[in-house]
PDB file of C-alpha atoms in Angstrom:
ATOM      1  CA  GLN A   1      -6.418 -19.785 -12.684  1.00 76.00           C
ATOM      2  CA  MET A   2      -8.787 -16.954 -13.342  1.00 79.00           C
ATOM      3  CA  ILE A   3     -12.320 -17.340 -12.546  1.00 85.00           C
ATOM      4  CA  SER A   4     -15.149 -14.933 -13.415  1.00 86.00           C
ATOM      5  CA  ASP A   5     -16.092 -12.326 -10.771  1.00 88.00           C
ATOM      6  CA  VAL A   6     -19.842 -13.502 -11.004  1.00 89.00           C
ATOM      7  CA  GLU A   7     -18.822 -17.126 -10.131  1.00 92.00           C
ATOM      8  CA  TYR A   8     -16.809 -15.948  -7.390  1.00 93.00           C
ATOM      9  CA  TYR A   9     -19.517 -13.844  -5.951  1.00 94.00           C
ATOM     10  CA  ASN A  10     -21.815 -16.781  -6.197  1.00 95.00           C
ATOM     11  CA  PHE A  11     -19.410 -18.717  -4.039  1.00 95.00           C
ATOM     12  CA  LEU A  12     -19.129 -16.177  -1.383  1.00 95.00           C
ATOM     13  CA  GLU A  13     -22.898 -15.927  -1.169  1.00 95.00           C
ATOM     14  CA  ARG A  14     -23.209 -19.748  -0.800  1.00 95.00           C
ATOM     15  CA  LEU A  15     -20.385 -19.797   1.761  1.00 94.00           C
ATOM     16  CA  ALA A  16     -22.247 -17.011   3.740  1.00 93.00           C
ATOM     17  CA  ARG A  17     -25.561 -19.168   3.715  1.00 92.00           C
ATOM     18  CA  GLU A  18     -23.813 -22.161   4.877  1.00 93.00           C
ATOM     19  CA  ASP A  19     -21.313 -20.791   7.379  1.00 91.00           C
ATOM     20  CA  GLY A  20     -23.703 -19.580  10.095  1.00 83.00           C
ATOM     21  CA  ASP A  21     -21.973 -16.385  10.509  1.00 88.00           C
ATOM     22  CA  GLY A  22     -21.915 -14.465   7.365  1.00 86.00           C
ATOM     23  CA  THR A  23     -21.158 -11.218   9.067  1.00 90.00           C
ATOM     24  CA  THR A  24     -17.691 -12.204  10.206  1.00 94.00           C
ATOM     25  CA  LEU A  25     -16.969 -14.537   7.183  1.00 95.00           C
ATOM     26  CA  PRO A  26     -15.161 -11.893   5.025  1.00 95.00           C
ATOM     27  CA  LEU A  27     -13.096 -10.790   8.163  1.00 96.00           C
ATOM     28  CA  ARG A  28     -12.048 -14.444   8.912  1.00 96.00           C
ATOM     29  CA  ALA A  29     -11.163 -14.952   5.199  1.00 95.00           C
ATOM     30  CA  GLY A  30      -9.089 -11.738   5.160  1.00 96.00           C
ATOM     31  CA  ALA A  31      -7.332 -12.587   8.381  1.00 96.00           C
ATOM     32  CA  SER A  32      -6.128 -15.843   7.037  1.00 96.00           C
ATOM     33  CA  MET A  33      -4.230 -14.425   4.023  1.00 95.00           C
ATOM     34  CA  ARG A  34      -0.519 -14.187   3.979  1.00 95.00           C
ATOM     35  CA  CYS A  35       1.926 -12.648   1.487  1.00 93.00           C
ATOM     36  CA  ASP A  36       2.955 -15.964   0.228  1.00 92.00           C
ATOM     37  CA  ASP A  37      -0.609 -16.741  -0.934  1.00 92.00           C
ATOM     38  CA  TYR A  38      -0.168 -13.970  -3.538  1.00 90.00           C
ATOM     39  CA  GLY A  39       2.874 -15.589  -5.437  1.00 89.00           C
ATOM     40  CA  ALA A  40       5.445 -13.288  -6.768  1.00 88.00           C
ATOM     41  CA  LEU A  41       3.280 -10.207  -5.921  1.00 90.00           C
ATOM     42  CA  GLY A  42       3.161 -11.269  -2.369  1.00 91.00           C
ATOM     43  CA  LEU A  43       6.951 -11.762  -2.253  1.00 92.00           C
ATOM     44  CA  ALA A  44       7.439  -8.266  -3.781  1.00 92.00           C
ATOM     45  CA  MET A  45       5.179  -6.799  -1.170  1.00 93.00           C
ATOM     46  CA  LYS A  46       6.972  -8.647   1.725  1.00 93.00           C
ATOM     47  CA  SER A  47      10.437  -7.672   0.427  1.00 93.00           C
ATOM     48  CA  ALA A  48       9.481  -3.908  -0.010  1.00 94.00           C
ATOM     49  CA  LEU A  49      11.379  -1.580   2.258  1.00 95.00           C
ATOM     50  CA  THR A  50       8.520   0.131   3.887  1.00 95.00           C
ATOM     51  CA  LEU A  51       4.852  -0.466   4.211  1.00 95.00           C
ATOM     52  CA  ARG A  52       4.313   2.355   1.590  1.00 94.00           C
ATOM     53  CA  GLY A  53       6.418   0.114  -0.851  1.00 93.00           C
ATOM     54  CA  THR A  54       4.280  -2.810  -0.031  1.00 94.00           C
ATOM     55  CA  TYR A  55       0.991  -1.000  -1.031  1.00 93.00           C
ATOM     56  CA  ASP A  56       2.675   0.765  -3.852  1.00 91.00           C
ATOM     57  CA  ARG A  57       3.470  -2.753  -5.246  1.00 90.00           C
ATOM     58  CA  ALA A  58      -0.246  -3.772  -4.901  1.00 91.00           C
ATOM     59  CA  GLU A  59      -1.324  -0.706  -6.933  1.00 88.00           C
ATOM     60  CA  ARG A  60       1.275  -1.324  -9.629  1.00 86.00           C
ATOM     61  CA  TYR A  61       1.173  -4.915 -10.071  1.00 87.00           C
ATOM     62  CA  GLY A  62      -2.364  -5.949  -8.818  1.00 86.00           C
ATOM     63  CA  ARG A  63      -3.436  -6.848 -12.463  1.00 82.00           C
ATOM     64  CA  VAL A  64      -1.481  -9.928 -12.297  1.00 85.00           C
ATOM     65  CA  LEU A  65      -4.127 -11.155  -9.876  1.00 86.00           C
ATOM     66  CA  THR A  66      -7.349  -9.523 -11.056  1.00 86.00           C
ATOM     67  CA  ASN A  67      -8.637  -7.516 -13.924  1.00 79.00           C
ATOM     68  CA  VAL A  68     -11.787  -6.378 -12.038  1.00 83.00           C
ATOM     69  CA  ALA A  69     -10.167  -4.544  -9.318  1.00 86.00           C
ATOM     70  CA  THR A  70      -7.450  -1.939  -8.654  1.00 85.00           C
ATOM     71  CA  TYR A  71      -5.844  -0.612  -5.440  1.00 89.00           C
ATOM     72  CA  PRO A  72      -4.874   3.114  -5.961  1.00 86.00           C
ATOM     73  CA  VAL A  73      -2.836   4.667  -3.210  1.00 89.00           C
ATOM     74  CA  GLU A  74      -4.051   8.251  -2.530  1.00 88.00           C
ATOM     75  CA  LYS A  75      -1.850  10.582  -0.541  1.00 87.00           C
ATOM     76  CA  THR A  76      -3.530  12.705   2.119  1.00 88.00           C
ATOM     77  CA  ASP A  77      -2.456  15.164   4.935  1.00 87.00           C
ATOM     78  CA  ASP A  78      -2.886  12.345   7.467  1.00 85.00           C
ATOM     79  CA  GLY A  79      -1.127   9.527   5.415  1.00 92.00           C
ATOM     80  CA  ALA A  80      -2.746   7.722   2.486  1.00 93.00           C
ATOM     81  CA  PHE A  81      -5.865   6.024   1.510  1.00 93.00           C
ATOM     82  CA  ILE A  82      -5.536   2.416   0.182  1.00 94.00           C
ATOM     83  CA  HIS A  83      -8.517   2.238  -2.071  1.00 92.00           C
ATOM     84  CA  LEU A  84     -10.386  -0.808  -3.386  1.00 92.00           C
ATOM     85  CA  TYR A  85     -11.965   0.001  -6.696  1.00 86.00           C
ATOM     86  CA  ARG A  86     -14.019  -2.705  -8.225  1.00 84.00           C
ATOM     87  CA  GLU A  87     -16.604  -2.603 -11.068  1.00 74.00           C
ATOM     88  CA  GLY A  88     -19.884  -4.487 -11.216  1.00 76.00           C
ATOM     89  CA  GLU A  89     -23.271  -4.881  -9.485  1.00 79.00           C
ATOM     90  CA  ARG A  90     -22.991  -4.122  -5.807  1.00 83.00           C
ATOM     91  CA  ARG A  91     -24.650  -7.461  -4.782  1.00 90.00           C
ATOM     92  CA  LEU A  92     -23.840  -9.390  -1.563  1.00 93.00           C
ATOM     93  CA  GLY A  93     -20.903 -11.331  -3.070  1.00 94.00           C
ATOM     94  CA  MET A  94     -19.210  -8.131  -3.984  1.00 93.00           C
ATOM     95  CA  ARG A  95     -19.867  -6.722  -0.532  1.00 94.00           C
ATOM     96  CA  LEU A  96     -18.309  -9.871   1.007  1.00 96.00           C
ATOM     97  CA  SER A  97     -15.509  -9.858  -1.316  1.00 95.00           C
ATOM     98  CA  ASN A  98     -14.770  -6.108  -0.686  1.00 96.00           C
ATOM     99  CA  GLU A  99     -14.724  -6.641   3.025  1.00 97.00           C
ATOM    100  CA  ALA A 100     -12.523  -9.570   2.676  1.00 97.00           C
ATOM    101  CA  THR A 101      -9.960  -7.601   0.418  1.00 96.00           C
ATOM    102  CA  ILE A 102      -9.852  -4.691   2.793  1.00 97.00           C
ATOM    103  CA  ALA A 103      -9.351  -7.179   5.762  1.00 97.00           C
ATOM    104  CA  SER A 104      -6.626  -8.912   3.814  1.00 96.00           C
ATOM    105  CA  ILE A 105      -4.872  -5.565   3.170  1.00 96.00           C
ATOM    106  CA  THR A 106      -4.904  -5.044   6.860  1.00 97.00           C
ATOM    107  CA  THR A 107      -3.608  -8.482   7.494  1.00 96.00           C
ATOM    108  CA  ILE A 108      -0.611  -7.999   5.051  1.00 96.00           C
ATOM    109  CA  GLY A 109       0.224  -4.829   6.890  1.00 95.00           C
ATOM    110  CA  ARG A 110       0.493  -6.637  10.225  1.00 96.00           C
ATOM    111  CA  GLU A 111       2.373  -9.347   8.620  1.00 96.00           C
ATOM    112  CA  VAL A 112       5.119  -7.251   7.072  1.00 96.00           C
ATOM    113  CA  SER A 113       5.534  -4.026   9.333  1.00 96.00           C
ATOM    114  CA  THR A 114       8.027  -3.941  12.228  1.00 96.00           C
ATOM    115  CA  LYS A 115       5.401  -1.905  14.104  1.00 94.00           C
ATOM    116  CA  SER A 116       1.968  -2.989  15.426  1.00 94.00           C
ATOM    117  CA  PHE A 117      -0.359  -2.113  12.529  1.00 94.00           C
ATOM    118  CA  ASN A 118      -3.912  -0.705  12.597  1.00 95.00           C
ATOM    119  CA  PRO A 119      -5.393   1.566  10.150  1.00 96.00           C
ATOM    120  CA  ILE A 120      -6.724   4.946  11.303  1.00 96.00           C
ATOM    121  CA  LYS A 121     -10.246   4.529   9.767  1.00 96.00           C
ATOM    122  CA  VAL A 122     -11.919   2.083   7.369  1.00 97.00           C
ATOM    123  CA  TYR A 123     -14.512   2.811   4.923  1.00 97.00           C
ATOM    124  CA  PHE A 124     -17.227   0.696   2.971  1.00 96.00           C
ATOM    125  CA  LYS A 125     -19.591   1.937   0.324  1.00 93.00           C
ATOM    126  CA  HIS A 126     -22.318  -0.611   1.312  1.00 93.00           C
ATOM    127  CA  ALA A 127     -24.757  -0.504   4.250  1.00 93.00           C
ATOM    128  CA  ALA A 128     -23.631  -1.740   7.582  1.00 93.00           C
ATOM    129  CA  PRO A 129     -24.553  -5.331   8.948  1.00 90.00           C
ATOM    130  CA  SER A 130     -26.820  -5.572  11.987  1.00 89.00           C
ATOM    131  CA  THR A 131     -23.704  -5.102  14.270  1.00 92.00           C
ATOM    132  CA  ILE A 132     -20.348  -3.703  13.361  1.00 95.00           C
ATOM    133  CA  LYS A 133     -18.509  -4.706  16.544  1.00 95.00           C
ATOM    134  CA  ALA A 134     -16.663  -7.473  14.860  1.00 96.00           C
ATOM    135  CA  HIS A 135     -15.263  -5.030  12.187  1.00 97.00           C
ATOM    136  CA  GLU A 136     -14.256  -2.546  14.679  1.00 97.00           C
ATOM    137  CA  ASP A 137     -12.529  -5.280  16.693  1.00 97.00           C
ATOM    138  CA  TYR A 138     -10.759  -6.667  13.886  1.00 97.00           C
ATOM    139  CA  PHE A 139      -9.619  -3.301  12.341  1.00 97.00           C
ATOM    140  CA  GLY A 140      -8.896  -1.672  15.554  1.00 96.00           C
ATOM    141  CA  CYS A 141     -10.382   1.577  14.602  1.00 96.00           C
ATOM    142  CA  SER A 142     -13.708   3.198  13.551  1.00 96.00           C
ATOM    143  CA  VAL A 143     -15.385   1.604  10.667  1.00 97.00           C
ATOM    144  CA  TYR A 144     -17.900   3.606   8.404  1.00 97.00           C
ATOM    145  CA  PHE A 145     -20.551   2.271   6.089  1.00 96.00           C
ATOM    146  CA  ASP A 146     -22.653   3.916   3.447  1.00 94.00           C
ATOM    147  CA  SER A 147     -19.404   5.941   2.569  1.00 92.00           C
ATOM    148  CA  ASP A 148     -18.243   7.168  -0.853  1.00 88.00           C
ATOM    149  CA  LYS A 149     -15.312   4.718  -0.887  1.00 91.00           C
ATOM    150  CA  ASP A 150     -14.073   1.288  -0.156  1.00 93.00           C
ATOM    151  CA  ALA A 151     -10.638   2.165   1.648  1.00 95.00           C
ATOM    152  CA  LEU A 152      -8.602   2.218   4.725  1.00 96.00           C
ATOM    153  CA  LEU A 153      -6.627   5.347   5.752  1.00 96.00           C
ATOM    154  CA  VAL A 154      -3.137   4.582   6.941  1.00 97.00           C
ATOM    155  CA  SER A 155      -0.944   7.125   8.954  1.00 96.00           C
ATOM    156  CA  ASN A 156       2.298   8.696   7.467  1.00 95.00           C
ATOM    157  CA  ASP A 157       4.299   7.222  10.496  1.00 95.00           C
ATOM    158  CA  MET A 158       3.022   3.630   9.627  1.00 95.00           C
ATOM    159  CA  LEU A 159       3.649   4.084   5.938  1.00 95.00           C
ATOM    160  CA  GLN A 160       7.383   4.971   6.509  1.00 95.00           C
ATOM    161  CA  THR A 161       7.886   2.150   8.931  1.00 95.00           C
ATOM    162  CA  PRO A 162      10.521  -0.426   7.779  1.00 96.00           C
ATOM    163  CA  ASN A 163       9.247  -3.901   6.857  1.00 96.00           C
ATOM    164  CA  LYS A 164      10.610  -6.939   8.638  1.00 95.00           C
ATOM    165  CA  LEU A 165      11.972  -8.613   5.569  1.00 94.00           C
ATOM    166  CA  GLY A 166      12.529  -5.509   3.430  1.00 90.00           C
ATOM    167  CA  ASP A 167      15.565  -6.108   1.135  1.00 91.00           C
ATOM    168  CA  ALA A 168      16.434  -3.752  -1.838  1.00 89.00           C
ATOM    169  CA  GLY A 169      17.926  -6.436  -3.880  1.00 90.00           C
ATOM    170  CA  VAL A 170      15.105  -9.015  -3.350  1.00 89.00           C
ATOM    171  CA  SER A 171      12.603  -6.304  -3.833  1.00 84.00           C
ATOM    172  CA  LYS A 172      14.223  -5.324  -7.244  1.00 86.00           C
ATOM    173  CA  PHE A 173      14.261  -8.999  -8.416  1.00 89.00           C
ATOM    174  CA  PHE A 174      10.539  -9.415  -7.759  1.00 86.00           C
ATOM    175  CA  GLU A 175       9.735  -6.027  -9.521  1.00 85.00           C
ATOM    176  CA  THR A 176      11.665  -7.076 -12.606  1.00 86.00           C
ATOM    177  CA  HIS A 177       9.715 -10.283 -12.624  1.00 85.00           C
ATOM    178  CA  LEU A 178       6.401  -8.654 -12.182  1.00 85.00           C
ATOM    179  CA  GLU A 179       7.141  -6.126 -14.831  1.00 83.00           C
ATOM    180  CA  SER A 180       7.783  -8.947 -17.241  1.00 82.00           C
ATOM    181  CA  GLU A 181       4.398 -10.578 -16.163  1.00 81.00           C
ATOM    182  CA  LEU A 182       2.543  -7.257 -16.771  1.00 76.00           C
ATOM    183  CA  ALA A 183       4.073  -7.013 -20.263  1.00 73.00           C
ATOM    184  CA  GLN A 184       2.887 -10.277 -21.300  1.00 72.00           C
ATOM    185  CA  LEU A 185      -0.681  -9.714 -20.079  1.00 70.00           C
ATOM    186  CA  SER A 186      -3.127  -9.288 -22.970  1.00 52.00           C
ATOM    187  CA  ASP A 187      -4.925  -6.276 -21.743  1.00 52.00           C
ATOM    188  CA  ASP A 188      -5.768  -4.093 -24.702  1.00 48.00           C
ATOM    189  CA  GLY A 189      -9.373  -5.200 -24.605  1.00 46.00           C
ATOM    190  CA  ALA A 190      -9.403  -4.260 -21.101  1.00 67.00           C
ATOM    191  CA  LEU A 191      -7.737  -0.959 -21.298  1.00 76.00           C
ATOM    192  CA  ASP A 192     -10.779   1.093 -21.477  1.00 80.00           C
ATOM    193  CA  LYS A 193     -12.116  -0.629 -18.454  1.00 78.00           C
ATOM    194  CA  GLN A 194      -8.800   0.056 -16.487  1.00 78.00           C
ATOM    195  CA  ILE A 195      -8.944   3.736 -17.476  1.00 85.00           C
ATOM    196  CA  ARG A 196     -12.576   4.174 -16.344  1.00 83.00           C
ATOM    197  CA  MET A 197     -11.645   2.780 -12.941  1.00 79.00           C
ATOM    198  CA  HIS A 198      -8.811   5.146 -12.448  1.00 82.00           C
ATOM    199  CA  ILE A 199     -10.808   8.067 -13.771  1.00 86.00           C
ATOM    200  CA  SER A 200     -13.734   7.266 -11.628  1.00 81.00           C
ATOM    201  CA  GLN A 201     -11.601   7.010  -8.578  1.00 76.00           C
ATOM    202  CA  SER A 202     -10.135  10.398  -9.105  1.00 80.00           C
ATOM    203  CA  LEU A 203     -13.338  12.372  -9.986  1.00 82.00           C
ATOM    204  CA  SER A 204     -13.962  13.519  -6.516  1.00 75.00           C
ATOM    205  CA  GLU A 205     -10.721  15.699  -6.870  1.00 78.00           C
ATOM    206  CA  GLY A 206     -11.627  16.978 -10.511  1.00 85.00           C
ATOM    207  CA  ILE A 207     -11.062  15.469 -13.825  1.00 88.00           C
ATOM    208  CA  PRO A 208      -7.640  13.729 -13.842  1.00 89.00           C
ATOM    209  CA  LYS A 209      -5.027  14.594 -16.441  1.00 89.00           C
ATOM    210  CA  VAL A 210      -4.387  11.968 -19.033  1.00 90.00           C
ATOM    211  CA  SER A 211      -0.797  11.951 -18.058  1.00 87.00           C
ATOM    212  CA  ASP A 212      -1.630  11.106 -14.526  1.00 85.00           C
ATOM    213  CA  ILE A 213      -3.921   8.160 -15.516  1.00 87.00           C
ATOM    214  CA  ALA A 214      -1.229   6.864 -18.130  1.00 83.00           C
ATOM    215  CA  GLY A 215       1.462   7.111 -15.218  1.00 78.00           C
ATOM    216  CA  GLN A 216      -0.819   4.900 -13.007  1.00 74.00           C
ATOM    217  CA  LEU A 217      -0.987   2.264 -15.813  1.00 74.00           C
ATOM    218  CA  GLY A 218       2.899   2.512 -16.513  1.00 66.00           C
ATOM    219  CA  MET A 219       2.674   4.158 -19.945  1.00 74.00           C
ATOM    220  CA  SER A 220       3.219   7.473 -21.520  1.00 80.00           C
ATOM    221  CA  ALA A 221       0.135   9.776 -22.269  1.00 84.00           C
ATOM    222  CA  ARG A 222       0.978   9.510 -25.980  1.00 85.00           C
ATOM    223  CA  THR A 223       0.861   5.691 -25.729  1.00 81.00           C
ATOM    224  CA  LEU A 224      -2.300   5.639 -23.872  1.00 85.00           C
ATOM    225  CA  GLN A 225      -4.121   7.848 -26.373  1.00 87.00           C
ATOM    226  CA  ARG A 226      -2.810   5.777 -29.250  1.00 85.00           C
ATOM    227  CA  ARG A 227      -3.861   2.511 -27.805  1.00 83.00           C
ATOM    228  CA  LEU A 228      -7.346   4.042 -26.957  1.00 86.00           C
ATOM    229  CA  SER A 229      -7.580   5.473 -30.683  1.00 84.00           C
ATOM    230  CA  GLU A 230      -6.848   1.896 -31.963  1.00 77.00           C
ATOM    231  CA  GLN A 231      -9.774   0.544 -30.076  1.00 76.00           C
ATOM    232  CA  GLY A 232     -12.038   3.341 -31.262  1.00 78.00           C
ATOM    233  CA  TYR A 233     -12.076   5.366 -27.966  1.00 83.00           C
ATOM    234  CA  SER A 234     -10.687   8.757 -26.810  1.00 88.00           C
ATOM    235  CA  TYR A 235      -9.746   9.706 -23.389  1.00 90.00           C
ATOM    236  CA  GLN A 236     -12.293  12.532 -23.334  1.00 88.00           C
ATOM    237  CA  THR A 237     -15.093  10.088 -24.218  1.00 87.00           C
ATOM    238  CA  LEU A 238     -14.002   7.843 -21.295  1.00 89.00           C
ATOM    239  CA  VAL A 239     -14.003  10.815 -18.882  1.00 89.00           C
ATOM    240  CA  ALA A 240     -17.575  11.722 -20.034  1.00 89.00           C
ATOM    241  CA  GLU A 241     -18.760   8.058 -19.676  1.00 86.00           C
ATOM    242  CA  SER A 242     -17.267   8.000 -16.180  1.00 85.00           C
ATOM    243  CA  ARG A 243     -18.887  11.137 -15.174  1.00 87.00           C
ATOM    244  CA  ARG A 244     -22.267   9.973 -16.263  1.00 85.00           C
ATOM    245  CA  GLU A 245     -21.826   6.551 -14.400  1.00 80.00           C
ATOM    246  CA  LEU A 246     -20.802   8.391 -11.249  1.00 77.00           C
ATOM    247  CA  ALA A 247     -23.876  10.710 -11.552  1.00 81.00           C
ATOM    248  CA  ARG A 248     -26.089   7.725 -12.132  1.00 77.00           C
ATOM    249  CA  ARG A 249     -24.698   5.810  -8.976  1.00 71.00           C
ATOM    250  CA  LEU A 250     -25.110   9.101  -6.778  1.00 76.00           C
TER     251      LEU A 250
END
């Protein structure tokens, strides 16, 4: 059952007050997650042939779990950034949620991969806690706060590593199931929000092409523009609004 992001952040903030160790709370929460906790999406991630396939499924099918966050995979010379992009006020609850999500992405990598997994680097947009030793110990790498992204950098070698339970037939079965779930989601009202998320994530590299954004959302450029027009938007308008929002945050 879906709950609002605001209520979830309230819940995390209350936990942090009552837990006694709010700094490590999101790390412990992320460490507790397993693929099976994510239903069909988790099974699709576990049965993907490689770690890259696992993260590609999170990017493609993340909307079956949430409509306030996306998980773009951005290729780099060293490997790929696994991004977390979440809209909303950057309050304590969001900070805790973002850290728990990045921690769970790491945990899933450790669960599925046939090699011992650590990211190369981890980044958070928010300010650092009083000590980051627990974060560096958990992730096994340097952790950077006050960054321009919430993400972890994973090496090419790790991304190409086979998964323990990778199975082409099983993976295809769950992909088909998840495609059906995506098709049933009533997401027209949130389409502009999804597009803004993808545009904002890409702006550091320049204005993204409408075909690129459409591909990330599993549709053609013509279909995306038609659906936006039906809602009274244009792609150019959303680009301009995303640029203004980025400028405001900076």
